mmCIF file of C-alpha atoms in Angstrom:
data_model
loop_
_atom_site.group_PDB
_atom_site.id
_atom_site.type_symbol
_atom_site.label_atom_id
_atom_site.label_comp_id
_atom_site.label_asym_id
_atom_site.label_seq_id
_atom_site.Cartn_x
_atom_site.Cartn_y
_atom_site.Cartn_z
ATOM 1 C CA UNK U 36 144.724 -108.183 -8.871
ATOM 2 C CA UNK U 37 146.742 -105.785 -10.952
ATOM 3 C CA UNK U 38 147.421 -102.469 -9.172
ATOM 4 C CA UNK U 39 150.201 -100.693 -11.126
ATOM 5 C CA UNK U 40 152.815 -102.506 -9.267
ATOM 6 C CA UNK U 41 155.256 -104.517 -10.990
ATOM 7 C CA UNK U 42 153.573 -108.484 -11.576
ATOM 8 C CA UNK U 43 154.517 -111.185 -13.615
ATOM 9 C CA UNK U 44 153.442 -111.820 -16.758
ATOM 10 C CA UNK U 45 151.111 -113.784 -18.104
ATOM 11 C CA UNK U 46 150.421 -115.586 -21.767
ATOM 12 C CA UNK U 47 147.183 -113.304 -22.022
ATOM 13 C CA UNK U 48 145.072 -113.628 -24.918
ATOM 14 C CA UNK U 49 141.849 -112.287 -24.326
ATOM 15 C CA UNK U 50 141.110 -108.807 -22.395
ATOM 16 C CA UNK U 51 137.179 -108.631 -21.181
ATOM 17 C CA UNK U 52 136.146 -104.992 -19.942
ATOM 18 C CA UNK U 53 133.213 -103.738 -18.111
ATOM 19 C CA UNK U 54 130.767 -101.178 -19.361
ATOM 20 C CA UNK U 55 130.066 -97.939 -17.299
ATOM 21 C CA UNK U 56 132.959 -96.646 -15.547
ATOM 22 C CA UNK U 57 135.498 -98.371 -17.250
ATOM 23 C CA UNK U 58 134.888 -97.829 -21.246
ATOM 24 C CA UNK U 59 132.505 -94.524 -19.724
ATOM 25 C CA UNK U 60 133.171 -92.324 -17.037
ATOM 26 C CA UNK U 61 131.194 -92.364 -13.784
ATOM 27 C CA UNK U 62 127.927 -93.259 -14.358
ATOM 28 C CA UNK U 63 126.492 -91.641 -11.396
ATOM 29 C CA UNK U 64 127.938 -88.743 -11.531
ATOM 30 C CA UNK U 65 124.467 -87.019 -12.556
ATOM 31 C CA UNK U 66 122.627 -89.192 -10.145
ATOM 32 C CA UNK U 67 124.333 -87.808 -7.214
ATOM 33 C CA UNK U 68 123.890 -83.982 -8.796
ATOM 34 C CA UNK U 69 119.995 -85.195 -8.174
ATOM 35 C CA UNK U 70 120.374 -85.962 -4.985
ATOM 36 C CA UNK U 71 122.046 -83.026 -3.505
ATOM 37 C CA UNK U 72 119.756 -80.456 -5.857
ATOM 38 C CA UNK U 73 116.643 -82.638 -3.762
ATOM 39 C CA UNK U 74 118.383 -82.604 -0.321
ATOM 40 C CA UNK U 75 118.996 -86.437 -0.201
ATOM 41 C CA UNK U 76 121.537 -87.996 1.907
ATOM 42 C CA UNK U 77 124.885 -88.586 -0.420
ATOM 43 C CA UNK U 78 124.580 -92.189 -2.460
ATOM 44 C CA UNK U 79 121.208 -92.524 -1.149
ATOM 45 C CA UNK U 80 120.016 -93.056 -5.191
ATOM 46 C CA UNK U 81 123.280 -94.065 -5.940
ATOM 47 C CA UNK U 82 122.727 -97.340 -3.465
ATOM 48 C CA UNK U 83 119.984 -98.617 -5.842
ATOM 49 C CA UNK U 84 121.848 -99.130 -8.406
ATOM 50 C CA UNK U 85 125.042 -101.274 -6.199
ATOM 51 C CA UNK U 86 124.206 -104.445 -4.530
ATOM 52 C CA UNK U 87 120.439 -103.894 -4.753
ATOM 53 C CA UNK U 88 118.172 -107.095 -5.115
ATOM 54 C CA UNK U 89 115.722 -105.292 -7.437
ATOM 55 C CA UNK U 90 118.174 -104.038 -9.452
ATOM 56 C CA UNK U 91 120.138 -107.309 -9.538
ATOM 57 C CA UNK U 92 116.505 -108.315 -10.721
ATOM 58 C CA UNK U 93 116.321 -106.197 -13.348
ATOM 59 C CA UNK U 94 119.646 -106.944 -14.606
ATOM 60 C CA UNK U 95 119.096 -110.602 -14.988
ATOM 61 C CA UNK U 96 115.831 -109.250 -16.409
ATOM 62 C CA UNK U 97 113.277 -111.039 -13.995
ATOM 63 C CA UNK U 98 111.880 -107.751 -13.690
ATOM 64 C CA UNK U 99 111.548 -104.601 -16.164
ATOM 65 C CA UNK U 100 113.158 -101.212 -16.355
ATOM 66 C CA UNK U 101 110.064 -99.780 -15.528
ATOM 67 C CA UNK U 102 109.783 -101.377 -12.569
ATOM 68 C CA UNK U 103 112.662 -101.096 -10.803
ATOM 69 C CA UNK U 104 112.216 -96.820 -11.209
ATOM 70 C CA UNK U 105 108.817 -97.378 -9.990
ATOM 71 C CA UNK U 106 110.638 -99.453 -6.857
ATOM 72 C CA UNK U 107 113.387 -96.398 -6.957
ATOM 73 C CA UNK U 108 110.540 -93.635 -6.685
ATOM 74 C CA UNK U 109 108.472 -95.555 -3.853
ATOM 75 C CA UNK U 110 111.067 -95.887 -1.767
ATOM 76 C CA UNK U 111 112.102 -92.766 -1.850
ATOM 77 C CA UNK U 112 108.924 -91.677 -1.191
ATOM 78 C CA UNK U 113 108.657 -93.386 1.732
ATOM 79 C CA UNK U 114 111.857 -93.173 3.251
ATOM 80 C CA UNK U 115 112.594 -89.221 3.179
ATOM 81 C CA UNK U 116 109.104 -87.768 1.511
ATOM 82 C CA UNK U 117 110.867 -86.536 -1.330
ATOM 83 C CA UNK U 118 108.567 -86.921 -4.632
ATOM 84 C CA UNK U 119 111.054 -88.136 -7.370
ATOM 85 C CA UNK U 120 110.411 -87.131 -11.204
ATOM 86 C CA UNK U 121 111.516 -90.358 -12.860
ATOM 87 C CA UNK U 122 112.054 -88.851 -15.933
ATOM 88 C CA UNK U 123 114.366 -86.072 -14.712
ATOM 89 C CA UNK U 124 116.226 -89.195 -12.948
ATOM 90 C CA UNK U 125 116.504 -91.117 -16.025
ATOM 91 C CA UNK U 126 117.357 -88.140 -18.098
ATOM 92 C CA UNK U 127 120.126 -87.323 -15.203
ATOM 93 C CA UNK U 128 121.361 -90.882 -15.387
ATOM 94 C CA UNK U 129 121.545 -91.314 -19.131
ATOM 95 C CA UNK U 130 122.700 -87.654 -19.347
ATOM 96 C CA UNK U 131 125.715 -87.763 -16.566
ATOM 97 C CA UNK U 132 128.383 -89.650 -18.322
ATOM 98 C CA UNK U 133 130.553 -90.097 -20.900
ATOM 99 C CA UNK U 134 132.974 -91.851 -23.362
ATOM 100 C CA UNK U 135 136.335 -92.684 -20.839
ATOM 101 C CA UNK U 136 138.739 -90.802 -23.005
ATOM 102 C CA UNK U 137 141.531 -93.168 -24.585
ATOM 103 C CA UNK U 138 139.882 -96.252 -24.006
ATOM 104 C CA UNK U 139 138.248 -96.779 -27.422
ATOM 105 C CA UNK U 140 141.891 -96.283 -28.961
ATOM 106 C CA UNK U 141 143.191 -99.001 -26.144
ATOM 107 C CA UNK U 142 140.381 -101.503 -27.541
ATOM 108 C CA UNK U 143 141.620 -100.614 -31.007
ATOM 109 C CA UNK U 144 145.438 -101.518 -29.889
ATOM 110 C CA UNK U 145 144.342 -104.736 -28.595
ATOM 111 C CA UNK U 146 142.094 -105.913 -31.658
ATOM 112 C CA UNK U 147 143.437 -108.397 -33.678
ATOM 113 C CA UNK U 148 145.893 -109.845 -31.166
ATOM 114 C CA UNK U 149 143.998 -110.864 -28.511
ATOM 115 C CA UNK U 150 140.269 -111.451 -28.268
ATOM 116 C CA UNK U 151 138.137 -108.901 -26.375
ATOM 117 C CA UNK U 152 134.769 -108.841 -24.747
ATOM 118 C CA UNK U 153 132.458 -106.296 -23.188
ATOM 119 C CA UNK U 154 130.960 -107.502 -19.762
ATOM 120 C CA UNK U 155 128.257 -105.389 -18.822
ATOM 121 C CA UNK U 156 125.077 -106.164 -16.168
ATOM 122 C CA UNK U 157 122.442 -103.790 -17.917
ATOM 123 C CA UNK U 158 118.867 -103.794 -17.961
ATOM 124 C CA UNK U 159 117.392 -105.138 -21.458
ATOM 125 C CA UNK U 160 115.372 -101.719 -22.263
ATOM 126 C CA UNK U 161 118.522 -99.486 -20.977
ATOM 127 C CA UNK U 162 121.051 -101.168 -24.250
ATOM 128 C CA UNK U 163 124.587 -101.296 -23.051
ATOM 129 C CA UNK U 164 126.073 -97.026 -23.328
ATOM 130 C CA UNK U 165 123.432 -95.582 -25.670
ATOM 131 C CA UNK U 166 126.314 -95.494 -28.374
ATOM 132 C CA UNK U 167 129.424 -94.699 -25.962
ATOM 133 C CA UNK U 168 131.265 -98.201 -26.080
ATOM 134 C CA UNK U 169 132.365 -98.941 -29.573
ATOM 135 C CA UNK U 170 130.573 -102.430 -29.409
ATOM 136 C CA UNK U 171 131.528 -103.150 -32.940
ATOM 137 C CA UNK U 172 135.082 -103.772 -31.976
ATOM 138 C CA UNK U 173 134.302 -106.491 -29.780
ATOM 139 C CA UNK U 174 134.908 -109.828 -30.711
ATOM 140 C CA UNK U 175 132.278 -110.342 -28.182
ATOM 141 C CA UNK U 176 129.853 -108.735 -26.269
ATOM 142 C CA UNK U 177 127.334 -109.855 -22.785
ATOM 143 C CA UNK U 178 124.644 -108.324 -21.413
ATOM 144 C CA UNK U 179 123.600 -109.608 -18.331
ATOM 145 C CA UNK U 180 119.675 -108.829 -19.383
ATOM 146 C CA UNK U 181 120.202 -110.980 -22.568
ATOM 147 C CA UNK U 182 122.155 -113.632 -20.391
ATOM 148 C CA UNK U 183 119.724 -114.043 -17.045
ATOM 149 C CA UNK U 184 123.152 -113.645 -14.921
ATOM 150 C CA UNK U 185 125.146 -110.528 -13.621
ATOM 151 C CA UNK U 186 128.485 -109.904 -12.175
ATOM 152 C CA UNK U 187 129.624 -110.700 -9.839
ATOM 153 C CA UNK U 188 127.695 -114.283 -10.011
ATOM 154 C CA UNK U 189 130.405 -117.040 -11.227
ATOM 155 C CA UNK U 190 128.404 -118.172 -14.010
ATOM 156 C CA UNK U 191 128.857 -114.862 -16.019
ATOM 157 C CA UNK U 192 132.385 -115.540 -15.908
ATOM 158 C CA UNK U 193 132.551 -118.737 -16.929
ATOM 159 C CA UNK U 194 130.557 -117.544 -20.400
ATOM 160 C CA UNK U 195 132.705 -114.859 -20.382
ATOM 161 C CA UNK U 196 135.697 -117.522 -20.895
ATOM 162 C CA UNK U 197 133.498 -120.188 -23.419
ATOM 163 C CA UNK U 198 132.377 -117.105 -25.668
ATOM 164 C CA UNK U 199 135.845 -116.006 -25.896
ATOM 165 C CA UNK U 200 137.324 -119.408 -26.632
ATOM 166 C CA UNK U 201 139.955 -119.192 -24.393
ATOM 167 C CA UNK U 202 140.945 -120.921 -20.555
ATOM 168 C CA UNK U 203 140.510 -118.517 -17.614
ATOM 169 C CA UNK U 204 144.192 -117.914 -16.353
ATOM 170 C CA UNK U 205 144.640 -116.498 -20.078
ATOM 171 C CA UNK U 206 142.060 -114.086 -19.448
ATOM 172 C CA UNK U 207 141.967 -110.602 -17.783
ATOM 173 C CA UNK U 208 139.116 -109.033 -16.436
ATOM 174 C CA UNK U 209 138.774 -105.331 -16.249
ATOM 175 C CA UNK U 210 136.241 -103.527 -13.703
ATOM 176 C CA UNK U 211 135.949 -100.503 -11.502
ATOM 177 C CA UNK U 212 133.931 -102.638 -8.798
ATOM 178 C CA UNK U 213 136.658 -104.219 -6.596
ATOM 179 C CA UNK U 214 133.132 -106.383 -5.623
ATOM 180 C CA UNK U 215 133.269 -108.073 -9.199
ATOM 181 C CA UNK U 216 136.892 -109.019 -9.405
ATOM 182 C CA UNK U 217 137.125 -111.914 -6.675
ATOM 183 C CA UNK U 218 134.284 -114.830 -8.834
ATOM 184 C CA UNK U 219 136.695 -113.723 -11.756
ATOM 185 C CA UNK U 220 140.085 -114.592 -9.869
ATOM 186 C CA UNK U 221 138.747 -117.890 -8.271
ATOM 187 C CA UNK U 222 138.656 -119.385 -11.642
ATOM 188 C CA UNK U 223 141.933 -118.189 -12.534
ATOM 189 C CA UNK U 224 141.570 -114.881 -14.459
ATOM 190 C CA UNK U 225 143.846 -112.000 -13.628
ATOM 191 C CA UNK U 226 141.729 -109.234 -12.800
ATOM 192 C CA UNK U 227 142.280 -105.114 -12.644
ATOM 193 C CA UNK U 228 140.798 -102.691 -10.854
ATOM 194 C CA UNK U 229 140.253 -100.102 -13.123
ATOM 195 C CA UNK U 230 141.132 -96.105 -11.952
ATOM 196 C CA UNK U 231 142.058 -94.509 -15.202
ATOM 197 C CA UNK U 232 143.246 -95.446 -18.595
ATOM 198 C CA UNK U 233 146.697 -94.996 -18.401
ATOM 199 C CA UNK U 234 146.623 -96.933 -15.263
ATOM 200 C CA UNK U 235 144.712 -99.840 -17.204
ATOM 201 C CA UNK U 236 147.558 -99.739 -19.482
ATOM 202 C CA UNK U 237 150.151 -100.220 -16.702
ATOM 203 C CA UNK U 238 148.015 -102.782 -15.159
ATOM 204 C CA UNK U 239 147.996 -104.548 -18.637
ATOM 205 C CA UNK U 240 151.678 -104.460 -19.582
ATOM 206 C CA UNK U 241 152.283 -105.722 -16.453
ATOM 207 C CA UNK U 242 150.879 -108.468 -17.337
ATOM 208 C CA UNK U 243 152.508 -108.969 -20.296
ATOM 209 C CA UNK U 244 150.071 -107.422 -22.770
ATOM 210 C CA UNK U 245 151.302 -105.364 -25.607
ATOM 211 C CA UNK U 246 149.912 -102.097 -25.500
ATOM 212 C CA UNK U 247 151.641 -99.113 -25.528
ATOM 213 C CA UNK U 248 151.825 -96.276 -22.283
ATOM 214 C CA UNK U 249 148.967 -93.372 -22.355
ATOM 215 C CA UNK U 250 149.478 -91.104 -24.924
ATOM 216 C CA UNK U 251 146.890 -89.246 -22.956
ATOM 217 C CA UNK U 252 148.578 -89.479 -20.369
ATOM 218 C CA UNK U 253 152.049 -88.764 -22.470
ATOM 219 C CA UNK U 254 150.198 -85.215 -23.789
ATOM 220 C CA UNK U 255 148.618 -84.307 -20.664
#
């Protein structure tokens, strides 16, 4: 795993990067605004949405959007009492996050010298970042609703690798859940834990890709 420390390089040829907060900024960042302004214990909603079997569900799509808030608001009812208003929680969640500033010119850099993919385990009625991730500049692009699998299962990865067209240990794997990384190592990708994007930059010239330092970073 790349962690801004010095590391080998690697003949890299394809860079695959998550969604939401990698190529966006936090995407709970509204969700746990919600929480405090309803008195909930910290990453109480926040826990739905990590490691969660219905939500794995509804990533895969077995179930749909719908019903996974429905799950969301019932549980919450029943845990704490609190009534939730779905559509303030939706509106929160699509409303809380951004573009990650510098990474759509870092996908820019890359294109055309290596191949590049956006990984992303999304629900099929919640499209991967409403507009935020500059799909079109993907060579390719997986949904885990389209797919039926989700990080971190190890068949995701393995289409991540076929779509792209190249072996795994030419591959890097970008994510800001260290819980996603491991599946992607085992079959020899290097992976990085992504913190910012001039530390994604370090992490990839470390490994031999061409990119240039942050200018963000550089102007900051």
């Amino acid at each position: 795993m790349a962690d801004g420390l010095a590391h080998d390089a690697r003949d890299i040829r394809a860079v695959a990067f998550d969604l939401h907060g990698v190529l966006t900024t936090d995407p709970f960042g509204g969700i746990r605004d919600f929480e405090r302004e309803l008195g909930l214990e910290p990453d109480s909603l926040v826990a739905f949405f990590r490691g969660n079997e219905i939500s794995a569900k509804m990533e895969r799509d077995e179930i749909d959007t719908r019903a996974f808030w429905y799950h969301v608001r019932d549980e919450v009812r029943s845990r704490s009492g609190v009534e939730i208003d779905l559509r303030e929680m939706v509106r929160r969640m699509e409303g809380g996050y951004g573009p990650t500033p510098g990474m759509a010119e870092l996908i820019d850099e890359l294109s055309g010298r290596y191949r590049t993919a956006l990984v992303t385990n999304v629900g099929r009625r919640s499209g991967p970042g409403k507009g935020m991730a500059p799909l079109e500049r993907f060579d390719v692009v997986i949904e885990s609703a389209v797919e039926g699998m989700r990080k971190p299962e190890p068949a995701i990865y393995r289409l991540v690798a076929e779509r792209l067209q190249v072996a795994p240990e030419h591959l890097v794997f970008v994510d800001d859940f260290e819980e996603n990384l491991p599946p992607a190592e085992v079959l020899g990708m290097a992976t990085i834990l992504f913190r910012s994007e001039a530390q994604c930059r370090d992490d990839l010239r470390a490994l031999g890709v061409e990119v240039s330092p942050s200018a963000i970073e550089a102007t900051g």
